[in-house]
mmCIF file of C-alpha atoms in Angstrom:
data_model
loop_
_atom_site.group_PDB
_atom_site.id
_atom_site.type_symbol
_atom_site.label_atom_id
_atom_site.label_comp_id
_atom_site.label_asym_id
_atom_site.label_seq_id
_atom_site.Cartn_x
_atom_site.Cartn_y
_atom_site.Cartn_z
ATOM 1 C CA MET A 990 -3.741 -15.032 -23.299
ATOM 2 C CA SER A 991 -2.367 -12.272 -25.505
ATOM 3 C CA ALA A 992 -5.793 -10.615 -25.542
ATOM 4 C CA VAL A 993 -5.538 -10.163 -21.771
ATOM 5 C CA SER A 994 -1.874 -9.145 -21.652
ATOM 6 C CA ASP A 995 -2.446 -6.655 -24.471
ATOM 7 C CA ARG A 996 -4.726 -4.674 -22.132
ATOM 8 C CA LEU A 997 -1.850 -4.050 -19.750
ATOM 9 C CA PRO A 998 0.909 -1.442 -19.840
ATOM 10 C CA THR A 999 4.579 -2.365 -20.012
ATOM 11 C CA PHE A 1000 5.640 -3.673 -16.618
ATOM 12 C CA PRO A 1001 7.343 -0.535 -15.285
ATOM 13 C CA TRP A 1002 10.094 -2.168 -13.256
ATOM 14 C CA ASP A 1003 11.601 -3.698 -16.398
ATOM 15 C CA LYS A 1004 12.633 -0.180 -17.456
ATOM 16 C CA LEU A 1005 14.828 0.097 -14.373
ATOM 17 C CA GLU A 1006 17.078 -2.859 -15.230
ATOM 18 C CA PRO A 1007 19.903 -0.887 -16.948
ATOM 19 C CA TYR A 1008 20.161 1.436 -13.954
ATOM 20 C CA LYS A 1009 20.148 -1.512 -11.599
ATOM 21 C CA LYS A 1010 23.159 -2.931 -13.451
ATOM 22 C CA THR A 1011 24.955 0.404 -13.154
ATOM 23 C CA ALA A 1012 24.269 0.609 -9.419
ATOM 24 C CA ALA A 1013 25.302 -3.014 -8.893
ATOM 25 C CA ALA A 1014 28.673 -2.287 -10.530
ATOM 26 C CA HIS A 1015 29.572 0.230 -7.807
ATOM 27 C CA PRO A 1016 32.645 -0.940 -5.833
ATOM 28 C CA GLY A 1017 30.638 -0.933 -2.612
ATOM 29 C CA GLY A 1018 27.714 -2.795 -4.148
ATOM 30 C CA ILE A 1019 24.168 -1.645 -4.784
ATOM 31 C CA VAL A 1020 21.989 0.142 -2.249
ATOM 32 C CA ASP A 1021 18.517 -0.761 -3.481
ATOM 33 C CA LEU A 1022 15.965 1.825 -2.351
ATOM 34 C CA SER A 1023 13.597 1.220 -5.254
ATOM 35 C CA VAL A 1024 11.013 -1.489 -4.656
ATOM 36 C CA GLY A 1025 10.257 -0.990 -0.964
ATOM 37 C CA THR A 1026 10.368 -4.636 0.088
ATOM 38 C CA PRO A 1027 10.894 -5.299 3.823
ATOM 39 C CA VAL A 1028 14.342 -6.532 4.825
ATOM 40 C CA ASP A 1029 14.084 -6.817 8.610
ATOM 41 C CA PRO A 1030 13.315 -10.157 10.306
ATOM 42 C CA VAL A 1031 9.807 -11.469 10.763
ATOM 43 C CA PRO A 1032 9.155 -11.114 14.525
ATOM 44 C CA GLU A 1033 9.807 -14.351 16.386
ATOM 45 C CA GLN A 1034 6.312 -14.732 17.827
ATOM 46 C CA ILE A 1035 4.865 -14.530 14.307
ATOM 47 C CA GLN A 1036 7.308 -17.118 13.005
ATOM 48 C CA LYS A 1037 6.397 -19.353 15.929
ATOM 49 C CA ALA A 1038 2.679 -19.056 15.152
ATOM 50 C CA LEU A 1039 3.398 -20.048 11.544
ATOM 51 C CA ILE A 1040 5.497 -23.044 12.631
ATOM 52 C CA ASP A 1041 2.951 -24.188 15.206
ATOM 53 C CA ALA A 1042 0.306 -24.255 12.452
ATOM 54 C CA ALA A 1043 2.544 -25.993 9.907
ATOM 55 C CA ASP A 1044 0.720 -29.322 10.267
ATOM 56 C CA SER A 1045 -2.303 -28.128 8.251
ATOM 57 C CA PRO A 1046 -3.234 -30.882 5.810
ATOM 58 C CA GLY A 1047 -6.785 -29.706 5.126
ATOM 59 C CA TYR A 1048 -8.031 -26.872 2.945
ATOM 60 C CA PRO A 1049 -8.180 -23.461 4.630
ATOM 61 C CA THR A 1050 -11.341 -21.380 4.390
ATOM 62 C CA VAL A 1051 -11.566 -18.251 2.261
ATOM 63 C CA TRP A 1052 -13.232 -16.334 5.113
ATOM 64 C CA GLY A 1053 -10.417 -17.277 7.465
ATOM 65 C CA THR A 1054 -10.490 -18.952 10.854
ATOM 66 C CA PRO A 1055 -12.672 -17.497 13.617
ATOM 67 C CA ALA A 1056 -9.434 -16.704 15.476
ATOM 68 C CA LEU A 1057 -8.187 -14.634 12.548
ATOM 69 C CA ARG A 1058 -11.488 -12.798 12.198
ATOM 70 C CA ASP A 1059 -11.449 -12.078 15.927
ATOM 71 C CA ALA A 1060 -7.915 -10.716 15.642
ATOM 72 C CA ILE A 1061 -8.916 -8.450 12.740
ATOM 73 C CA THR A 1062 -12.013 -7.059 14.455
ATOM 74 C CA ASP A 1063 -10.096 -6.497 17.701
ATOM 75 C CA TRP A 1064 -7.335 -4.659 15.845
ATOM 76 C CA LEU A 1065 -9.796 -2.493 13.930
ATOM 77 C CA GLU A 1066 -11.373 -1.320 17.161
ATOM 78 C CA ARG A 1067 -8.140 -1.005 19.128
ATOM 79 C CA ARG A 1068 -5.975 0.658 16.489
ATOM 80 C CA LEU A 1069 -8.368 2.436 14.119
ATOM 81 C CA GLY A 1070 -11.148 3.404 16.505
ATOM 82 C CA ALA A 1071 -13.749 1.481 14.494
ATOM 83 C CA ARG A 1072 -16.954 0.588 16.341
ATOM 84 C CA ASP A 1073 -19.347 -2.364 16.275
ATOM 85 C CA VAL A 1074 -17.197 -4.429 13.919
ATOM 86 C CA THR A 1075 -18.298 -8.046 13.489
ATOM 87 C CA HIS A 1076 -17.024 -10.963 11.405
ATOM 88 C CA ARG A 1077 -19.426 -9.857 8.668
ATOM 89 C CA HIS A 1078 -17.377 -6.659 8.336
ATOM 90 C CA VAL A 1079 -14.048 -8.378 7.491
ATOM 91 C CA LEU A 1080 -12.549 -10.503 4.727
ATOM 92 C CA PRO A 1081 -8.948 -11.816 4.599
ATOM 93 C CA VAL A 1082 -7.263 -11.589 1.185
ATOM 94 C CA VAL A 1083 -4.131 -13.074 -0.387
ATOM 95 C CA GLY A 1084 -2.050 -9.893 -0.189
ATOM 96 C CA SER A 1085 -3.328 -6.436 -1.055
ATOM 97 C CA LYS A 1086 -1.914 -6.333 -4.601
ATOM 98 C CA GLU A 1087 -4.031 -9.323 -5.624
ATOM 99 C CA LEU A 1088 -7.085 -7.553 -4.241
ATOM 100 C CA VAL A 1089 -6.336 -4.250 -5.979
ATOM 101 C CA ALA A 1090 -5.721 -5.953 -9.331
ATOM 102 C CA TRP A 1091 -8.855 -8.120 -9.304
ATOM 103 C CA LEU A 1092 -11.392 -6.078 -7.334
ATOM 104 C CA PRO A 1093 -12.981 -4.363 -10.376
ATOM 105 C CA THR A 1094 -13.451 -7.761 -12.043
ATOM 106 C CA GLN A 1095 -14.860 -9.325 -8.872
ATOM 107 C CA LEU A 1096 -17.263 -6.388 -8.510
ATOM 108 C CA GLY A 1097 -18.565 -7.125 -12.016
ATOM 109 C CA LEU A 1098 -17.270 -3.931 -13.593
ATOM 110 C CA GLY A 1099 -16.707 -3.790 -17.327
ATOM 111 C CA PRO A 1100 -17.014 -1.625 -20.434
ATOM 112 C CA GLY A 1101 -18.954 1.554 -19.700
ATOM 113 C CA ASP A 1102 -18.033 1.568 -16.018
ATOM 114 C CA ARG A 1103 -15.400 3.922 -14.621
ATOM 115 C CA VAL A 1104 -12.723 3.545 -11.940
ATOM 116 C CA ALA A 1105 -10.934 6.571 -10.477
ATOM 117 C CA HIS A 1106 -7.690 6.793 -8.526
ATOM 118 C CA PRO A 1107 -5.297 9.556 -7.405
ATOM 119 C CA ARG A 1108 -3.236 11.331 -10.054
ATOM 120 C CA LEU A 1109 -0.068 9.976 -8.455
ATOM 121 C CA ALA A 1110 -0.766 6.393 -7.486
ATOM 122 C CA TYR A 1111 0.175 2.761 -7.222
ATOM 123 C CA PRO A 1112 0.037 1.498 -10.869
ATOM 124 C CA THR A 1113 -2.105 -1.533 -9.973
ATOM 125 C CA TYR A 1114 -5.238 0.614 -9.582
ATOM 126 C CA GLU A 1115 -5.114 1.249 -13.335
ATOM 127 C CA VAL A 1116 -4.163 -2.366 -14.036
ATOM 128 C CA GLY A 1117 -7.269 -3.558 -12.180
ATOM 129 C CA ALA A 1118 -9.509 -1.381 -14.334
ATOM 130 C CA ARG A 1119 -7.785 -2.545 -17.506
ATOM 131 C CA LEU A 1120 -8.202 -6.213 -16.545
ATOM 132 C CA ALA A 1121 -11.941 -5.611 -16.124
ATOM 133 C CA ARG A 1122 -12.114 -3.614 -19.388
ATOM 134 C CA ALA A 1123 -13.469 -0.693 -17.398
ATOM 135 C CA GLY A 1124 -12.527 2.921 -17.964
ATOM 136 C CA TYR A 1125 -10.101 4.623 -15.619
ATOM 137 C CA GLU A 1126 -9.197 8.192 -14.779
ATOM 138 C CA VAL A 1127 -7.181 10.179 -12.286
ATOM 139 C CA TYR A 1128 -8.129 12.978 -9.919
ATOM 140 C CA ASP A 1129 -6.675 15.615 -7.636
ATOM 141 C CA ASP A 1130 -9.864 15.878 -5.562
ATOM 142 C CA PRO A 1131 -12.389 13.083 -6.183
ATOM 143 C CA ARG A 1132 -15.261 15.447 -5.464
ATOM 144 C CA ASP A 1133 -14.487 17.141 -8.793
ATOM 145 C CA LEU A 1134 -15.177 13.924 -10.725
ATOM 146 C CA ASP A 1135 -18.279 13.360 -12.828
ATOM 147 C CA PRO A 1136 -20.114 10.671 -10.827
ATOM 148 C CA GLU A 1137 -22.022 9.373 -13.862
ATOM 149 C CA GLY A 1138 -20.859 5.804 -14.477
ATOM 150 C CA LEU A 1139 -18.266 5.999 -11.708
ATOM 151 C CA LYS A 1140 -18.478 2.665 -9.940
ATOM 152 C CA LEU A 1141 -15.257 2.469 -7.920
ATOM 153 C CA LEU A 1142 -13.340 5.279 -6.226
ATOM 154 C CA TRP A 1143 -9.897 4.460 -4.864
ATOM 155 C CA LEU A 1144 -8.448 6.511 -2.022
ATOM 156 C CA ASN A 1145 -4.869 6.025 -0.837
ATOM 157 C CA SER A 1146 -3.905 7.679 2.425
ATOM 158 C CA PRO A 1147 -1.048 7.583 3.325
ATOM 159 C CA SER A 1148 -0.124 7.730 -0.330
ATOM 160 C CA ASN A 1149 2.204 5.495 -2.249
ATOM 161 C CA PRO A 1150 4.352 7.107 -3.663
ATOM 162 C CA THR A 1151 4.118 10.583 -2.117
ATOM 163 C CA GLY A 1152 3.453 9.842 1.557
ATOM 164 C CA ALA A 1153 0.708 12.484 1.576
ATOM 165 C CA VAL A 1154 -2.079 12.071 4.150
ATOM 166 C CA LEU A 1155 -5.722 13.075 3.735
ATOM 167 C CA SER A 1156 -7.111 15.035 6.663
ATOM 168 C CA LYS A 1157 -10.072 13.797 8.684
ATOM 169 C CA GLU A 1158 -12.112 16.661 7.227
ATOM 170 C CA ASP A 1159 -11.260 15.720 3.638
ATOM 171 C CA LEU A 1160 -11.999 12.045 4.293
ATOM 172 C CA THR A 1161 -15.360 12.932 5.827
ATOM 173 C CA GLY A 1162 -16.277 15.081 2.841
ATOM 174 C CA ILE A 1163 -15.206 12.453 0.302
ATOM 175 C CA VAL A 1164 -17.149 9.688 2.073
ATOM 176 C CA ALA A 1165 -20.257 11.909 2.059
ATOM 177 C CA TRP A 1166 -19.771 12.735 -1.637
ATOM 178 C CA ALA A 1167 -19.365 9.072 -2.604
ATOM 179 C CA ARG A 1168 -22.490 8.076 -0.693
ATOM 180 C CA GLU A 1169 -24.501 10.922 -2.205
ATOM 181 C CA HIS A 1170 -23.648 9.676 -5.699
ATOM 182 C CA GLY A 1171 -23.820 5.936 -5.019
ATOM 183 C CA VAL A 1172 -20.105 5.368 -5.667
ATOM 184 C CA LEU A 1173 -18.300 2.549 -3.863
ATOM 185 C CA LEU A 1174 -15.339 4.016 -1.988
ATOM 186 C CA VAL A 1175 -12.361 1.728 -1.337
ATOM 187 C CA SER A 1176 -9.593 3.196 0.795
ATOM 188 C CA ASP A 1177 -6.113 1.684 0.518
ATOM 189 C CA GLU A 1178 -4.717 2.228 4.018
ATOM 190 C CA CYS A 1179 -1.738 -0.136 3.922
ATOM 191 C CA TYR A 1180 0.656 2.478 5.346
ATOM 192 C CA LEU A 1181 -1.695 3.818 8.007
ATOM 193 C CA GLU A 1182 0.499 2.748 10.943
ATOM 194 C CA LEU A 1183 3.500 4.569 9.493
ATOM 195 C CA GLY A 1184 2.697 8.235 10.070
ATOM 196 C CA TRP A 1185 5.647 10.512 10.907
ATOM 197 C CA GLU A 1186 4.572 14.144 10.624
ATOM 198 C CA ALA A 1187 0.869 13.274 10.474
ATOM 199 C CA ASP A 1188 -1.495 10.902 12.255
ATOM 200 C CA PRO A 1189 -3.386 9.104 9.464
ATOM 201 C CA VAL A 1190 -7.084 8.377 10.016
ATOM 202 C CA SER A 1191 -9.086 5.486 8.563
ATOM 203 C CA VAL A 1192 -12.382 5.786 6.716
ATOM 204 C CA LEU A 1193 -13.590 3.226 9.268
ATOM 205 C CA HIS A 1194 -13.379 5.810 12.070
ATOM 206 C CA PRO A 1195 -16.853 6.947 13.193
ATOM 207 C CA ASP A 1196 -15.814 10.614 12.943
ATOM 208 C CA VAL A 1197 -15.306 10.009 9.217
ATOM 209 C CA ASN A 1198 -18.185 7.657 8.353
ATOM 210 C CA GLY A 1199 -20.795 8.801 10.865
ATOM 211 C CA GLY A 1200 -20.933 5.389 12.509
ATOM 212 C CA SER A 1201 -21.974 3.568 9.313
ATOM 213 C CA TYR A 1202 -19.910 1.371 6.984
ATOM 214 C CA ASP A 1203 -22.359 1.690 4.092
ATOM 215 C CA GLY A 1204 -20.568 2.116 0.786
ATOM 216 C CA ILE A 1205 -17.038 2.038 2.185
ATOM 217 C CA VAL A 1206 -14.305 -0.603 2.356
ATOM 218 C CA ALA A 1207 -10.772 -0.264 3.738
ATOM 219 C CA VAL A 1208 -7.770 -2.316 2.584
ATOM 220 C CA HIS A 1209 -5.072 -3.230 5.108
ATOM 221 C CA SER A 1210 -1.842 -5.173 4.792
ATOM 222 C CA LEU A 1211 0.618 -6.733 7.215
ATOM 223 C CA SER A 1212 3.477 -6.547 4.701
ATOM 224 C CA LYS A 1213 5.092 -3.351 5.954
ATOM 225 C CA ARG A 1214 3.985 -3.035 9.579
ATOM 226 C CA SER A 1215 4.946 -6.649 10.435
ATOM 227 C CA ASN A 1216 7.536 -7.484 7.709
ATOM 228 C CA LEU A 1217 5.170 -10.067 6.208
ATOM 229 C CA ALA A 1218 5.390 -9.237 2.498
ATOM 230 C CA GLY A 1219 6.496 -12.811 1.867
ATOM 231 C CA TYR A 1220 3.439 -14.193 3.662
ATOM 232 C CA ARG A 1221 0.854 -12.423 1.433
ATOM 233 C CA ALA A 1222 -1.291 -11.328 4.354
ATOM 234 C CA ALA A 1223 -3.959 -8.643 4.026
ATOM 235 C CA PHE A 1224 -7.645 -8.051 4.669
ATOM 236 C CA LEU A 1225 -10.659 -5.920 3.847
ATOM 237 C CA ALA A 1226 -12.971 -4.270 6.331
ATOM 238 C CA GLY A 1227 -16.185 -2.354 5.855
ATOM 239 C CA ASP A 1228 -19.601 -2.729 4.255
ATOM 240 C CA PRO A 1229 -20.964 -6.288 4.676
ATOM 241 C CA GLY A 1230 -23.122 -5.705 1.619
ATOM 242 C CA VAL A 1231 -19.940 -5.495 -0.438
ATOM 243 C CA LEU A 1232 -17.878 -8.099 1.390
ATOM 244 C CA ALA A 1233 -20.488 -10.886 1.393
ATOM 245 C CA PRO A 1234 -20.682 -11.155 -2.435
ATOM 246 C CA LEU A 1235 -16.895 -10.868 -2.642
ATOM 247 C CA LEU A 1236 -16.594 -13.770 -0.208
ATOM 248 C CA GLU A 1237 -18.831 -15.940 -2.396
ATOM 249 C CA ILE A 1238 -16.873 -15.048 -5.548
ATOM 250 C CA ARG A 1239 -13.578 -15.740 -3.849
ATOM 251 C CA LYS A 1240 -14.862 -19.114 -2.583
ATOM 252 C CA HIS A 1241 -15.584 -20.131 -6.153
ATOM 253 C CA GLY A 1242 -12.141 -18.912 -7.208
ATOM 254 C CA GLY A 1243 -10.323 -20.721 -4.396
ATOM 255 C CA MET A 1244 -8.667 -17.523 -3.185
ATOM 256 C CA MET A 1245 -7.529 -18.901 0.177
ATOM 257 C CA ILE A 1246 -4.801 -17.703 2.502
ATOM 258 C CA PRO A 1247 -2.796 -20.765 3.649
ATOM 259 C CA ALA A 1248 -3.748 -21.892 7.148
ATOM 260 C CA PRO A 1249 -0.269 -21.312 8.644
ATOM 261 C CA THR A 1250 -0.305 -17.760 7.298
ATOM 262 C CA GLN A 1251 -3.711 -17.182 8.859
ATOM 263 C CA ALA A 1252 -2.299 -18.214 12.232
ATOM 264 C CA ALA A 1253 0.656 -15.878 11.728
ATOM 265 C CA MET A 1254 -1.686 -13.012 10.833
ATOM 266 C CA ALA A 1255 -3.677 -13.514 14.023
ATOM 267 C CA ALA A 1256 -0.472 -13.408 16.063
ATOM 268 C CA ALA A 1257 0.737 -10.277 14.273
ATOM 269 C CA LEU A 1258 -2.519 -8.391 14.768
ATOM 270 C CA ALA A 1259 -2.668 -9.291 18.450
ATOM 271 C CA ASP A 1260 0.703 -7.693 19.214
ATOM 272 C CA ASP A 1261 1.485 -3.969 19.015
ATOM 273 C CA GLU A 1262 5.018 -4.060 20.436
ATOM 274 C CA HIS A 1263 6.712 -5.468 17.341
ATOM 275 C CA VAL A 1264 5.066 -2.709 15.304
ATOM 276 C CA ARG A 1265 6.487 -0.089 17.670
ATOM 277 C CA VAL A 1266 9.959 -1.614 17.311
ATOM 278 C CA GLN A 1267 9.755 -1.683 13.515
ATOM 279 C CA ARG A 1268 8.422 1.885 13.387
ATOM 280 C CA ALA A 1269 11.441 3.026 15.416
ATOM 281 C CA ARG A 1270 13.776 1.369 12.900
ATOM 282 C CA TYR A 1271 12.105 3.099 9.993
ATOM 283 C CA GLU A 1272 11.937 6.453 11.760
ATOM 284 C CA SER A 1273 15.686 6.411 12.403
ATOM 285 C CA ARG A 1274 16.424 5.473 8.782
ATOM 286 C CA ARG A 1275 14.039 8.137 7.538
ATOM 287 C CA THR A 1276 15.596 10.909 9.615
ATOM 288 C CA ARG A 1277 19.151 10.094 8.550
ATOM 289 C CA LEU A 1278 18.372 9.517 4.869
ATOM 290 C CA ARG A 1279 16.202 12.626 4.634
ATOM 291 C CA GLU A 1280 18.993 14.814 6.004
ATOM 292 C CA ALA A 1281 21.476 13.336 3.528
ATOM 293 C CA LEU A 1282 19.166 13.873 0.541
ATOM 294 C CA LEU A 1283 18.513 17.487 1.528
ATOM 295 C CA ALA A 1284 22.239 18.128 1.922
ATOM 296 C CA HIS A 1285 22.798 16.587 -1.526
ATOM 297 C CA GLY A 1286 20.481 19.159 -3.126
ATOM 298 C CA PHE A 1287 17.145 17.355 -3.086
ATOM 299 C CA ARG A 1288 13.784 18.781 -2.042
ATOM 300 C CA ILE A 1289 11.490 16.423 -0.166
ATOM 301 C CA ASP A 1290 7.768 16.892 -0.886
ATOM 302 C CA HIS A 1291 4.916 15.472 1.228
ATOM 303 C CA SER A 1292 6.383 12.284 2.783
ATOM 304 C CA GLU A 1293 4.692 12.889 6.117
ATOM 305 C CA ALA A 1294 3.851 9.174 6.272
ATOM 306 C CA SER A 1295 4.601 5.802 4.576
ATOM 307 C CA LEU A 1296 7.996 4.262 3.815
ATOM 308 C CA TYR A 1297 9.179 6.631 1.086
ATOM 309 C CA LEU A 1298 10.753 10.034 0.580
ATOM 310 C CA TRP A 1299 9.203 11.766 -2.434
ATOM 311 C CA SER A 1300 12.276 13.600 -3.678
ATOM 312 C CA THR A 1301 13.226 15.950 -6.520
ATOM 313 C CA ARG A 1302 16.192 17.863 -7.917
ATOM 314 C CA GLY A 1303 13.979 19.748 -10.379
ATOM 315 C CA GLU A 1304 14.997 17.593 -13.334
ATOM 316 C CA SER A 1305 13.723 14.569 -15.239
ATOM 317 C CA CYS A 1306 13.192 11.671 -12.850
ATOM 318 C CA TRP A 1307 15.280 9.483 -15.156
ATOM 319 C CA ASP A 1308 18.214 11.916 -14.937
ATOM 320 C CA THR A 1309 17.958 11.637 -11.156
ATOM 321 C CA VAL A 1310 17.755 7.844 -11.354
ATOM 322 C CA ALA A 1311 20.903 7.823 -13.511
ATOM 323 C CA HIS A 1312 22.738 10.210 -11.163
ATOM 324 C CA LEU A 1313 22.002 8.063 -8.127
ATOM 325 C CA ALA A 1314 22.764 4.835 -10.000
ATOM 326 C CA ASP A 1315 26.260 6.194 -10.645
ATOM 327 C CA LEU A 1316 26.574 6.418 -6.851
ATOM 328 C CA GLY A 1317 25.393 2.811 -6.545
ATOM 329 C CA ILE A 1318 21.944 3.837 -5.266
ATOM 330 C CA LEU A 1319 18.808 2.571 -7.031
ATOM 331 C CA VAL A 1320 15.515 4.469 -6.647
ATOM 332 C CA ALA A 1321 12.146 4.406 -8.396
ATOM 333 C CA PRO A 1322 11.397 7.034 -11.058
ATOM 334 C CA GLY A 1323 8.339 9.123 -10.232
ATOM 335 C CA ASP A 1324 6.682 8.613 -13.608
ATOM 336 C CA PHE A 1325 6.053 4.979 -12.646
ATOM 337 C CA TYR A 1326 3.197 6.467 -10.598
ATOM 338 C CA GLY A 1327 1.813 8.908 -13.140
ATOM 339 C CA GLU A 1328 2.894 11.726 -15.437
ATOM 340 C CA ALA A 1329 2.745 14.174 -12.536
ATOM 341 C CA GLY A 1330 5.764 12.389 -11.024
ATOM 342 C CA ALA A 1331 8.054 13.161 -13.953
ATOM 343 C CA GLN A 1332 10.468 15.231 -11.839
ATOM 344 C CA HIS A 1333 10.431 13.152 -8.655
ATOM 345 C CA VAL A 1334 11.927 9.890 -7.486
ATOM 346 C CA ARG A 1335 10.608 7.600 -4.753
ATOM 347 C CA VAL A 1336 13.301 6.717 -2.239
ATOM 348 C CA ALA A 1337 12.391 3.749 -0.032
ATOM 349 C CA LEU A 1338 13.396 3.363 3.609
ATOM 350 C CA THR A 1339 13.371 -0.428 3.296
ATOM 351 C CA ALA A 1340 17.047 -1.258 3.502
ATOM 352 C CA THR A 1341 19.190 -2.441 6.377
ATOM 353 C CA ASP A 1342 20.865 0.105 8.631
ATOM 354 C CA GLU A 1343 24.196 -0.832 7.055
ATOM 355 C CA ARG A 1344 22.919 -0.125 3.537
ATOM 356 C CA ILE A 1345 21.186 3.104 4.575
ATOM 357 C CA ASP A 1346 24.447 4.269 6.169
ATOM 358 C CA GLU A 1347 26.306 3.360 2.984
ATOM 359 C CA ALA A 1348 23.856 5.413 0.909
ATOM 360 C CA ILE A 1349 24.334 8.366 3.251
ATOM 361 C CA LEU A 1350 28.123 8.158 2.878
ATOM 362 C CA ARG A 1351 27.822 8.172 -0.917
ATOM 363 C CA LEU A 1352 25.443 11.147 -0.879
ATOM 364 C CA LYS A 1353 27.926 13.085 1.264
ATOM 365 C CA ALA A 1354 30.949 12.250 -0.880
#
């Protein structure tokens, strides 16, 4: 076991514990804007679907129920503008983090292969490469990478942590570049329904991929858009030539979403109204918190989408973390996401209205 764990970096969130204790000692309690975990209720119709499917004594299937696959394909066409999507183009997964961490291994990557991800990025992209013993590197523009030995290219738009959004033109060019060089492109689009000052586009849109899913896969999650982080509900969509072998591997590994969760996913994907309601909550929190941070002396960079404000005071991110912890506010240091984040902090919008208002009062004091 140590041989595997030795490949991994120190778990970053452990470094935040002293600052969490400081923030928790504030007389008004902690305002935790660090992790980005949903706090609002699971919509009632989704809870009902889960309860109605609770009597599920048999094993679920890895590929998911036909009803779930129908819900995914319908959503892809309705929401993303994808065309001619069939069940062969989709694969449910047990939360997107599991997929990100184990995809290089499940693709058969190993020593001598390379994985690339954005310079500022979700740490699990690197973890996945390390678990597979593959090489890993970062980029500003993936088209500047050496394609030799590059087997997996991660995109992330909207970005975690920065909230930056790739334009349709950039996506189109990157898809063409990846295909030209035979590189599998996997686009993490988990925040796609949370655009504020931009309208994010999927690699599954025909304007981006030319009407073909060859060599591309998109990752989607219901954690943020439907408050289902606790359900572990996500899926892949794209090239059947990639998804079919993954399905077989995952069958052997028993990587099954519980049947009640599959029913809840189908209900969530079939309904757009609860997403609109949740978006409105986040938009209000974002507007108010952004104004307070700016008034407190912060600069907000990017952040045109997602559930975070990528913020800086032009100092070490850890100095900013300490400053806010003294106010009882906990945020994530930018260097969790790469060295380029050393002067930023990631401020999450995932707190109740009461806690967001409390943070705003402390920033104004």
